[in-house]
Amino acid sequence: MIQKNIVTRFPPSPTGYLHIGGARTALFNWLFARQTGGKFILRIEDTDKARSTDEATRAIIDSMEWLGLDWDEGPYFQSERYDIYNAAIERLLSSGQAYHCHCSSEDLEKRRKSAMAKGAKPKYDGKCRELGLGPAPGSVVRLKTPHTGTTQFNDLIKGSIRFNNEELDDLILKRSDGSPTYHMAVVADDISLGITYIIRGDDHVNNTPRQIQIYQALGESVPQYAHVPLILGPDKARLSKRHGALSVLAYRDMGYLPHAMLNALARLGWSYGDQEKFTKEELIEKFSLENVGKSAGVFNMEKLQDLNAWYIRESADDILAKGLIPFLEKSGFKNLDKEKAKDAIATLKIRSKTLVDMAESARFYFEKEIIYDEKADNKFLKPDMLDLLLNLQARLEQTSIFDQEGLEKTFVAFLEANQIKLKKVAQPLRVALTGKTASPGIFEVMEVLGKEAVLERLGKAINHIRDKA
RNA sequence: GUCCCCAUCGUCUAGCCUGGUCCAGGACACUGGCCUUUCACGCCAGUAACGUGGGUUCAAAUCCCGCUGGGGACGCCA
């Protein structure tokens, strides 16, 4: 499998954000290139001027960068490469492999419809094929394709795929406005960039024989193809906007780690035995087109979430801090104490599914004033706890060692003296310190908060209980 | 409609090429239990699938054919 000079590419059209299907295609191309020591090229297919935007280009690049999919060349912009396409069209024209066609698009549309109505495949009828017409305003250039025989290729994922040439028609290479069509631009670009492996979505299978015919007409060697099955929505229909969050960047904003995303994307359609989790290095080492499945799959958000939770647990605190702080800032906590944030993260990481989640549960650490959850307040901050809490307050005031170990010792003594179980004070204290009934371990919370804040919050809770009585 | 592709638990998948070791394995989700200062984590257990009909064979999830179902493509979009 290790070959030199392997070149792959990812060619999104900047008509929208990068969605998870595109991201997976990019990932597979990237993995294949990295694994073989080849090159990975980014090319922006912006020949459709009406629909392409700079904003979309930006979003695609941001997404790639967030995922860590770096490219060796590019981004190339097709809109800047018309010379290459025009040269190819000229070559085809002068060798008689292409011809000028004067049929109008309205006319063609009519003929397509009537063919469909008759139950035939709507294809160009070849009206201008043998007319030997020259260029004219409004005319296009078409490829003169073979009518007989078959066009076949060996797909690296799906195996041998064969089309009867009579199914294919004379596709347009150059539009009436002079711009190249998608097929022409892709093939000319892939030739000029030396692409050897084309890994793309399943929806291009039908385009492949047409593109192969262009390679053949140009006398160029055809690259290897690998068509990756599409990603479907939960309703098994093709993924679309109505399925919700599709943009890669949306997952970033929901607090997913890029590596979790990468791992989830890789495992959608590809597998390596029973292994579920892969480092980037393992992905590069173990990926293979051979192990990409043939059938379309549904993107499983729950699995992504599980993966994300796992990677959060595994990540170092300072790395998580970098990711988390923007989310905390977004919810209004500016100029945070980074050390405290790191300590907070250490207590939160095993119980957070996403960074958004974590930022939410971290609030109490940074909040000036604890707001008690109503139910928690009613259940645990009751007058009959007053004596015990006062007793605890007194004892904590005497305590100088405020780390988990020291606190545990203090509590053991305190519990023994009062003949109670930890359970009895832990919940009221938790509510006093965090406002909620669920939080990290009580000693962890106390250590991160520090003696001063603990006593302050405990004091407030005591006053709050007194107000009730 | 025509062409192309696909078909294992709810979902992602292993197994299929090289039939027997598969009354089908893993993961997520779900259910129950254990652990426990709460919530989690962790651990243990459980529910759950070879679309269907035929053929080949001593033997089929695995090979062949039909059917059904799903997806994709049929643009001067990419």
XYZ file of C-alpha atoms (C1' of nucleotides) in Angstrom:
547
model
C 0.000 0.000 0.000
C 2.875 2.354 0.662
C 3.467 4.097 -2.626
C 5.342 7.226 -3.325
C 3.757 10.257 -4.899
C 0.294 9.754 -3.570
C -1.689 12.940 -3.901
C -5.200 13.405 -2.536
C -7.408 16.416 -2.413
C -10.444 17.907 -0.796
C -12.441 20.175 -3.109
C -15.387 21.799 -1.334
C -17.529 24.348 -3.070
C -17.913 27.464 -0.930
C -21.670 27.639 -1.081
C -22.209 26.897 2.599
C -20.527 25.713 5.760
C -18.509 22.528 5.972
C -20.895 19.814 7.065
C -20.037 16.526 8.692
C -20.210 14.594 5.441
C -17.677 16.881 3.835
C -15.539 16.818 6.944
C -15.423 13.056 6.860
C -14.430 13.052 3.216
C -11.692 15.535 4.016
C -10.569 13.377 6.924
C -10.315 10.231 4.811
C -8.296 12.044 2.179
C -6.075 13.539 4.818
C -5.542 10.218 6.597
C -4.714 8.458 3.381
C -2.176 11.097 2.401
C -0.581 11.220 5.845
C -0.374 7.483 6.076
C 1.359 7.082 2.761
C 3.601 10.086 3.102
C 1.726 11.691 0.244
C 0.313 15.131 -0.317
C -3.067 16.516 0.641
C -4.374 19.467 -1.346
C -7.192 21.867 -0.579
C -9.022 23.298 -3.545
C -11.980 25.625 -3.435
C -14.435 24.966 -6.251
C -15.900 28.379 -6.764
C -16.842 28.296 -10.418
C -20.449 28.962 -9.514
C -20.019 32.668 -8.907
C -23.616 33.195 -7.958
C -23.542 30.858 -5.001
C -19.962 31.045 -3.775
C -19.103 33.342 -0.905
C -15.945 34.382 0.908
C -17.718 33.750 4.138
C -18.251 30.112 3.237
C -14.615 29.776 2.236
C -13.665 31.179 5.625
C -15.967 28.745 7.410
C -14.510 25.802 5.525
C -10.969 26.812 6.346
C -11.834 27.439 9.994
C -13.434 24.027 10.194
C -10.436 22.284 8.701
C -8.129 24.095 11.067
C -10.272 23.309 14.057
C -10.215 19.630 13.146
C -6.489 19.781 12.607
C -6.653 18.714 8.978
C -3.722 20.561 7.511
C -3.067 20.686 3.790
C 0.218 20.672 1.959
C -0.861 22.804 -0.978
C -3.525 25.362 -1.568
C -6.062 26.490 -1.088
C -6.324 26.739 -4.832
C -9.292 28.641 -6.166
C -10.823 27.394 -9.361
C -11.946 30.881 -10.236
C -8.281 31.779 -10.634
C -7.422 28.851 -12.843
C -9.543 29.352 -15.931
C -6.485 29.303 -18.166
C -5.912 25.686 -17.291
C -9.481 24.720 -18.115
C -9.583 26.711 -21.326
C -6.367 25.112 -22.501
C -7.865 21.675 -21.897
C -11.028 22.619 -23.772
C -8.952 23.876 -26.684
C -7.053 20.626 -26.750
C -10.264 18.636 -26.953
C -11.701 20.890 -29.608
C -8.646 20.724 -31.819
C -8.359 16.965 -31.526
C -12.002 16.619 -32.522
C -13.039 15.194 -29.156
C -15.308 18.106 -28.460
C -17.634 20.266 -30.505
C -19.640 23.455 -30.386
C -23.320 23.096 -29.681
C -25.911 25.792 -30.410
C -28.907 24.285 -28.658
C -30.493 26.702 -26.206
C -30.993 25.729 -22.604
C -34.752 26.301 -22.848
C -34.897 23.960 -25.779
C -32.858 21.353 -23.933
C -35.059 21.611 -20.910
C -38.069 20.869 -23.090
C -36.431 17.861 -24.674
C -35.371 16.551 -21.252
C -38.888 16.758 -19.955
C -40.416 14.973 -22.888
C -37.826 12.219 -22.625
C -38.637 11.770 -18.949
C -42.310 11.658 -19.772
C -41.652 8.856 -22.228
C -39.782 6.993 -19.524
C -36.424 7.401 -21.169
C -33.283 8.699 -19.591
C -33.164 12.452 -20.152
C -29.949 12.936 -22.041
C -28.666 15.151 -24.794
C -29.784 13.843 -28.162
C -26.599 14.809 -30.018
C -28.289 17.255 -32.350
C -25.188 19.380 -32.960
C -22.679 16.564 -32.619
C -21.919 16.058 -36.298
C -22.806 19.523 -37.552
C -19.280 20.883 -37.400
C -20.501 24.198 -35.992
C -18.153 26.931 -34.913
C -18.334 29.076 -31.808
C -21.224 31.504 -31.652
C -22.748 33.777 -29.014
C -24.618 31.607 -26.561
C -23.084 28.365 -27.749
C -21.445 25.773 -25.527
C -18.751 23.152 -25.970
C -19.642 19.519 -25.519
C -17.554 16.383 -25.206
C -17.965 13.887 -28.026
C -18.436 10.725 -26.014
C -18.427 7.166 -27.301
C -21.893 5.684 -27.907
C -20.907 2.074 -27.655
C -18.912 -0.025 -25.240
C -18.605 0.474 -21.519
C -16.742 2.698 -19.125
C -15.568 0.795 -16.128
C -13.486 1.529 -13.078
C -12.362 -0.317 -10.029
C -13.576 1.562 -7.018
C -11.340 1.047 -4.006
C -14.341 0.842 -1.720
C -17.138 -0.510 -3.861
C -15.303 -2.719 -6.291
C -15.837 -2.828 -10.011
C -18.471 -0.464 -11.367
C -19.484 -0.482 -15.007
C -21.618 1.824 -17.121
C -22.849 1.320 -20.642
C -21.654 4.244 -22.704
C -25.063 4.549 -24.283
C -26.326 5.700 -20.893
C -24.040 8.700 -21.017
C -24.513 11.762 -23.177
C -22.334 14.514 -24.557
C -21.817 16.609 -21.474
C -21.100 20.312 -21.583
C -17.501 21.316 -20.908
C -17.774 25.042 -21.457
C -20.800 27.137 -20.689
C -22.223 29.794 -22.931
C -20.680 32.429 -20.690
C -17.283 30.904 -21.351
C -16.785 29.355 -17.929
C -15.869 25.695 -17.548
C -18.375 23.283 -16.071
C -17.727 21.284 -12.961
C -16.646 18.129 -14.793
C -14.191 19.975 -16.972
C -12.708 21.989 -14.132
C -12.348 19.002 -11.847
C -10.606 16.838 -14.374
C -8.313 19.570 -15.653
C -7.430 20.510 -12.089
C -6.856 16.984 -10.926
C -4.554 16.427 -13.868
C -2.678 19.656 -13.329
C -2.278 19.068 -9.604
C -1.187 15.483 -10.124
C -3.991 13.938 -8.076
C -3.594 10.181 -7.904
C -6.398 9.204 -5.530
C -9.871 10.653 -5.575
C -11.706 9.898 -2.370
C -15.147 11.495 -2.435
C -18.797 10.987 -1.621
C -20.939 8.283 -3.052
C -23.024 10.837 -4.863
C -20.192 11.154 -7.374
C -20.285 7.563 -8.570
C -22.416 8.540 -11.515
C -20.079 11.377 -12.375
C -17.092 9.113 -12.513
C -17.583 7.559 -15.957
C -18.111 11.023 -17.434
C -14.935 12.271 -15.875
C -13.047 9.175 -16.973
C -14.171 9.892 -20.505
C -12.652 13.343 -20.252
C -9.367 11.874 -19.042
C -9.461 9.457 -21.944
C -10.252 12.140 -24.483
C -7.342 14.117 -23.135
C -5.113 11.060 -23.273
C -4.319 11.301 -19.573
C -4.113 8.460 -17.092
C -7.115 7.996 -14.859
C -6.634 8.263 -11.087
C -7.800 5.728 -8.517
C -11.289 6.254 -7.185
C -12.757 5.521 -3.781
C -16.384 6.443 -3.168
C -17.344 6.841 0.435
C -20.979 6.096 1.344
C -23.069 9.068 2.292
C -24.099 10.035 5.773
C -27.823 9.854 6.387
C -30.046 11.622 8.883
C -31.812 9.731 11.670
C -34.740 9.240 9.311
C -32.367 7.562 6.873
C -32.861 10.319 4.370
C -29.956 12.217 2.995
C -28.526 14.633 5.506
C -29.938 18.095 5.079
C -30.565 21.296 6.961
C -33.712 20.055 8.594
C -31.659 17.460 10.461
C -30.227 20.194 12.612
C -26.643 20.866 13.523
C -24.598 19.898 10.539
C -21.887 22.474 10.415
C -18.631 21.320 11.885
C -18.319 24.685 13.571
C -21.655 24.149 15.283
C -20.159 21.151 17.048
C -17.254 23.274 18.173
C -19.709 25.778 19.607
C -21.630 23.024 21.360
C -18.485 22.210 23.274
C -17.190 19.180 21.457
C -13.476 18.517 21.319
C -12.020 18.375 17.828
C -10.486 15.018 18.483
C -13.783 13.526 19.601
C -15.290 14.790 16.377
C -12.469 13.318 14.358
C -12.809 9.987 16.093
C -16.560 9.894 15.585
C -16.253 10.829 11.940
C -13.596 8.213 11.350
C -15.704 5.485 12.886
C -18.698 6.372 10.772
C -18.166 4.069 7.869
C -14.723 2.899 8.779
C -13.757 0.375 11.414
C -10.751 -1.392 12.780
C -12.009 -4.564 14.441
C -13.609 -3.765 17.766
C -11.537 -0.696 18.509
C -13.597 2.415 19.169
C -11.088 5.008 20.283
C -8.111 6.131 18.292
C -5.428 8.710 18.754
C -4.592 10.777 15.723
C -1.467 8.716 15.215
C -3.432 5.489 15.373
C -5.925 6.833 12.895
C -3.135 7.629 10.482
C -1.501 4.285 11.030
C -4.587 2.104 10.927
C -6.852 3.770 8.416
C -7.460 1.905 5.209
C -9.877 2.322 2.342
C -10.361 -1.427 2.411
C -12.036 -1.203 5.798
C -14.458 1.498 4.784
C -17.936 -0.016 4.602
C -20.102 0.091 1.530
C -23.384 1.167 3.010
C -24.602 4.562 4.090
C -24.747 5.290 7.809
C -26.545 7.497 10.263
C -24.529 9.938 12.308
C -24.937 9.031 15.957
C -24.902 12.086 18.197
C -25.064 10.016 21.370
C -21.925 8.216 20.450
C -20.196 11.487 19.712
C -21.220 12.681 23.127
C -19.900 9.577 24.814
C -16.635 9.919 22.947
C -16.472 13.575 23.895
C -17.033 12.817 27.558
C -14.310 10.240 27.392
C -11.802 12.574 25.779
C -12.659 15.280 28.292
C -11.871 12.845 31.082
C -8.608 11.896 29.415
C -7.430 15.388 28.583
C -4.939 17.309 30.676
C -6.435 20.071 32.812
C -4.514 22.884 31.208
C -5.552 21.833 27.724
C -9.158 21.725 28.822
C -8.740 25.110 30.456
C -7.798 26.611 27.112
C -10.920 25.191 25.571
C -13.198 25.974 28.473
C -12.313 29.564 29.238
C -13.966 30.977 26.102
C -17.181 29.283 27.145
C -16.943 30.692 30.655
C -16.288 34.128 29.250
C -19.303 33.771 27.065
C -21.408 33.291 30.165
C -20.004 36.425 31.720
C -16.987 35.380 33.756
C -14.192 37.651 32.657
C -10.599 37.720 33.846
C -10.790 34.360 35.501
C -8.125 33.052 37.797
C -6.582 30.460 35.485
C -5.212 28.351 38.289
C -8.564 28.163 39.935
C -10.136 27.288 36.606
C -7.705 24.419 36.233
C -8.476 23.153 39.715
C -12.182 23.418 39.000
C -11.773 21.498 35.786
C -10.018 18.695 37.598
C -13.140 18.184 39.690
C -15.541 18.569 36.788
C -14.043 16.589 33.977
C -15.374 13.187 34.896
C -18.892 14.543 34.972
C -18.988 16.694 31.860
C -20.190 15.624 28.456
C -19.217 18.799 26.648
C -17.342 22.010 27.360
C -20.670 23.821 27.438
C -21.773 21.383 30.054
C -18.608 21.912 32.017
C -18.843 25.676 31.843
C -22.354 25.423 33.199
C -21.419 23.225 36.139
C -18.362 25.351 36.861
C -20.417 28.473 37.502
C -20.683 28.052 41.240
C -16.930 28.140 41.627
C -16.791 31.649 40.237
C -20.128 33.092 41.192
C -20.020 35.925 43.724
C -23.326 35.033 45.236
C -24.683 31.505 45.420
C -28.288 31.201 44.430
C -29.928 28.220 46.037
C -31.899 25.870 43.914
C -35.385 26.044 45.400
C -35.882 22.359 45.950
C -32.403 21.937 47.344
C -32.972 24.838 49.698
C -36.238 23.442 51.019
C -34.897 19.990 51.461
C -31.501 20.612 53.006
C -31.223 24.099 54.461
C -33.634 23.427 57.272
C -33.669 24.878 60.784
C -32.901 21.528 62.352
C -29.524 21.612 60.654
C -28.585 24.865 62.283
C -26.719 23.549 65.296
C -24.768 21.081 63.277
C -23.723 23.668 60.738
C -22.714 26.115 63.430
C -20.684 23.393 65.008
C -19.061 22.643 61.653
C -18.393 26.305 61.043
C -16.563 26.567 64.334
C -14.476 23.551 63.551
C -13.576 24.731 60.053
C -12.483 28.056 61.404
C -9.917 26.181 63.461
C -8.704 24.174 60.486
C -5.613 25.342 58.722
C -5.135 22.443 56.312
C -7.683 22.909 53.587
C -6.753 20.199 51.125
C -8.861 17.122 50.547
C -6.862 14.897 52.814
C -6.799 17.354 55.661
C -10.478 18.120 55.300
C -11.338 14.472 55.380
C -9.507 14.109 58.707
C -11.267 17.110 60.110
C -14.597 15.683 59.049
C -13.909 12.263 60.508
C -13.306 13.882 63.858
C -16.321 16.116 63.467
C -18.623 13.244 62.534
C -17.391 11.149 65.407
C -17.885 13.935 67.916
C -21.453 14.397 66.731
C -22.212 10.746 66.212
C -23.466 11.263 62.675
C -22.719 10.038 59.176
C -21.147 12.175 56.503
C -24.344 11.965 54.519
C -26.120 14.079 57.096
C -23.929 17.162 56.666
C -22.644 16.627 53.140
C -25.842 17.586 51.372
C -26.653 20.716 53.392
C -23.064 21.796 53.049
C -23.135 21.093 49.327
C -26.197 23.270 48.928
C -24.537 25.976 50.986
C -21.425 25.930 48.839
C -22.812 25.224 45.385
C -26.513 25.979 45.579
C -27.299 22.542 44.180
C -27.705 18.961 45.281
C -25.310 17.617 42.685
C -21.687 18.655 42.506
C -18.179 17.272 42.626
C -17.108 15.614 45.862
C -17.603 17.915 48.812
C -13.937 17.894 49.850
C -12.851 18.653 46.301
C -15.237 21.569 46.179
C -13.939 22.902 49.487
C -10.346 22.650 48.440
C -10.908 24.521 45.188
C -13.019 27.174 46.867
C -10.542 27.662 49.678
C -11.126 28.324 53.348
C -12.234 31.890 53.012
C -14.914 31.306 50.429
C -16.129 28.170 52.186
C -16.602 30.001 55.459
C -18.250 32.896 53.748
C -20.731 30.697 51.913
C -21.360 28.594 54.997
C -21.978 31.721 57.024
C -24.474 32.972 54.470
C -26.301 29.669 54.506
C -26.505 29.784 58.291
C -27.998 33.239 58.166
C -30.363 32.097 55.490
C -31.575 29.259 57.721
C -31.957 31.651 60.654
C -34.160 33.851 58.469
C -36.445 30.913 57.919
C -36.886 30.113 61.615
C -39.172 6.442 -15.352
C -33.823 5.055 -16.574
C -29.025 3.962 -14.692
C -25.661 3.082 -10.459
C -24.956 1.518 -5.447
C -26.354 -0.743 -0.826
C -28.861 -4.352 2.828
C -26.124 -7.839 10.503
C -29.129 -5.348 17.270
C -32.804 1.358 17.742
C -27.735 3.522 15.977
C -22.235 2.795 14.524
C -20.167 -1.728 13.343
C -17.073 -6.994 13.628
C -17.740 -11.441 11.061
C -18.715 -12.261 4.686
C -13.537 -12.233 0.065
C -10.720 -17.691 2.103
C -18.722 -21.478 3.984
C -18.344 -25.134 9.732
C -14.923 -22.276 15.601
C -21.607 -17.477 15.093
C -28.380 -20.400 18.632
C -23.622 -13.907 15.572
C -18.839 -10.281 18.828
C -17.834 -4.981 20.318
C -19.500 0.173 21.074
C -23.447 3.954 21.952
C -28.335 4.199 23.839
C -31.738 1.631 27.136
C -32.904 -1.561 31.771
C -31.312 -3.774 36.459
C -27.484 -4.199 40.189
C -22.797 -2.992 42.824
C -19.718 1.090 44.548
C -21.010 5.770 47.082
C -21.114 12.355 50.735
C -24.756 14.081 45.921
C -24.132 13.846 40.613
C -21.022 11.405 37.788
C -17.084 7.888 36.835
C -16.052 2.756 37.286
C -17.554 -2.378 37.559
C -21.174 -6.475 36.746
C -25.528 -8.243 34.367
C -29.627 -7.907 30.835
C -32.867 -6.643 26.419
C -31.832 -6.399 21.183
C -29.930 -8.055 14.555
C -28.110 -11.813 9.873
C -34.897 -7.967 5.065
C -37.415 -12.024 2.128
C -37.936 -16.329 -1.240
C -35.313 -19.853 -3.843
C -30.778 -22.392 -5.132
C -25.561 -24.561 -4.339
C -23.571 -27.598 -0.186
C -22.993 -32.702 4.530
C -23.029 -27.438 6.308
C -24.709 -20.425 4.528
C -24.781 -14.247 8.066
C -20.974 -15.925 4.707
C -21.438 -18.288 -2.424
C -25.457 -17.626 -6.694
C -30.351 -15.798 -8.489
C -35.071 -13.389 -7.841
C -38.013 -10.178 -4.853
C -38.577 -6.334 -1.415
C -36.672 -2.214 0.860
C -33.304 2.005 1.140
C -29.973 5.510 -0.994
C -27.734 8.099 -5.061
C -27.483 10.120 -10.042
C -29.922 11.728 -14.319
C -28.412 20.516 -14.849
C -24.947 25.699 -19.132
C -24.966 23.147 -9.571
C -20.851 21.204 -7.427
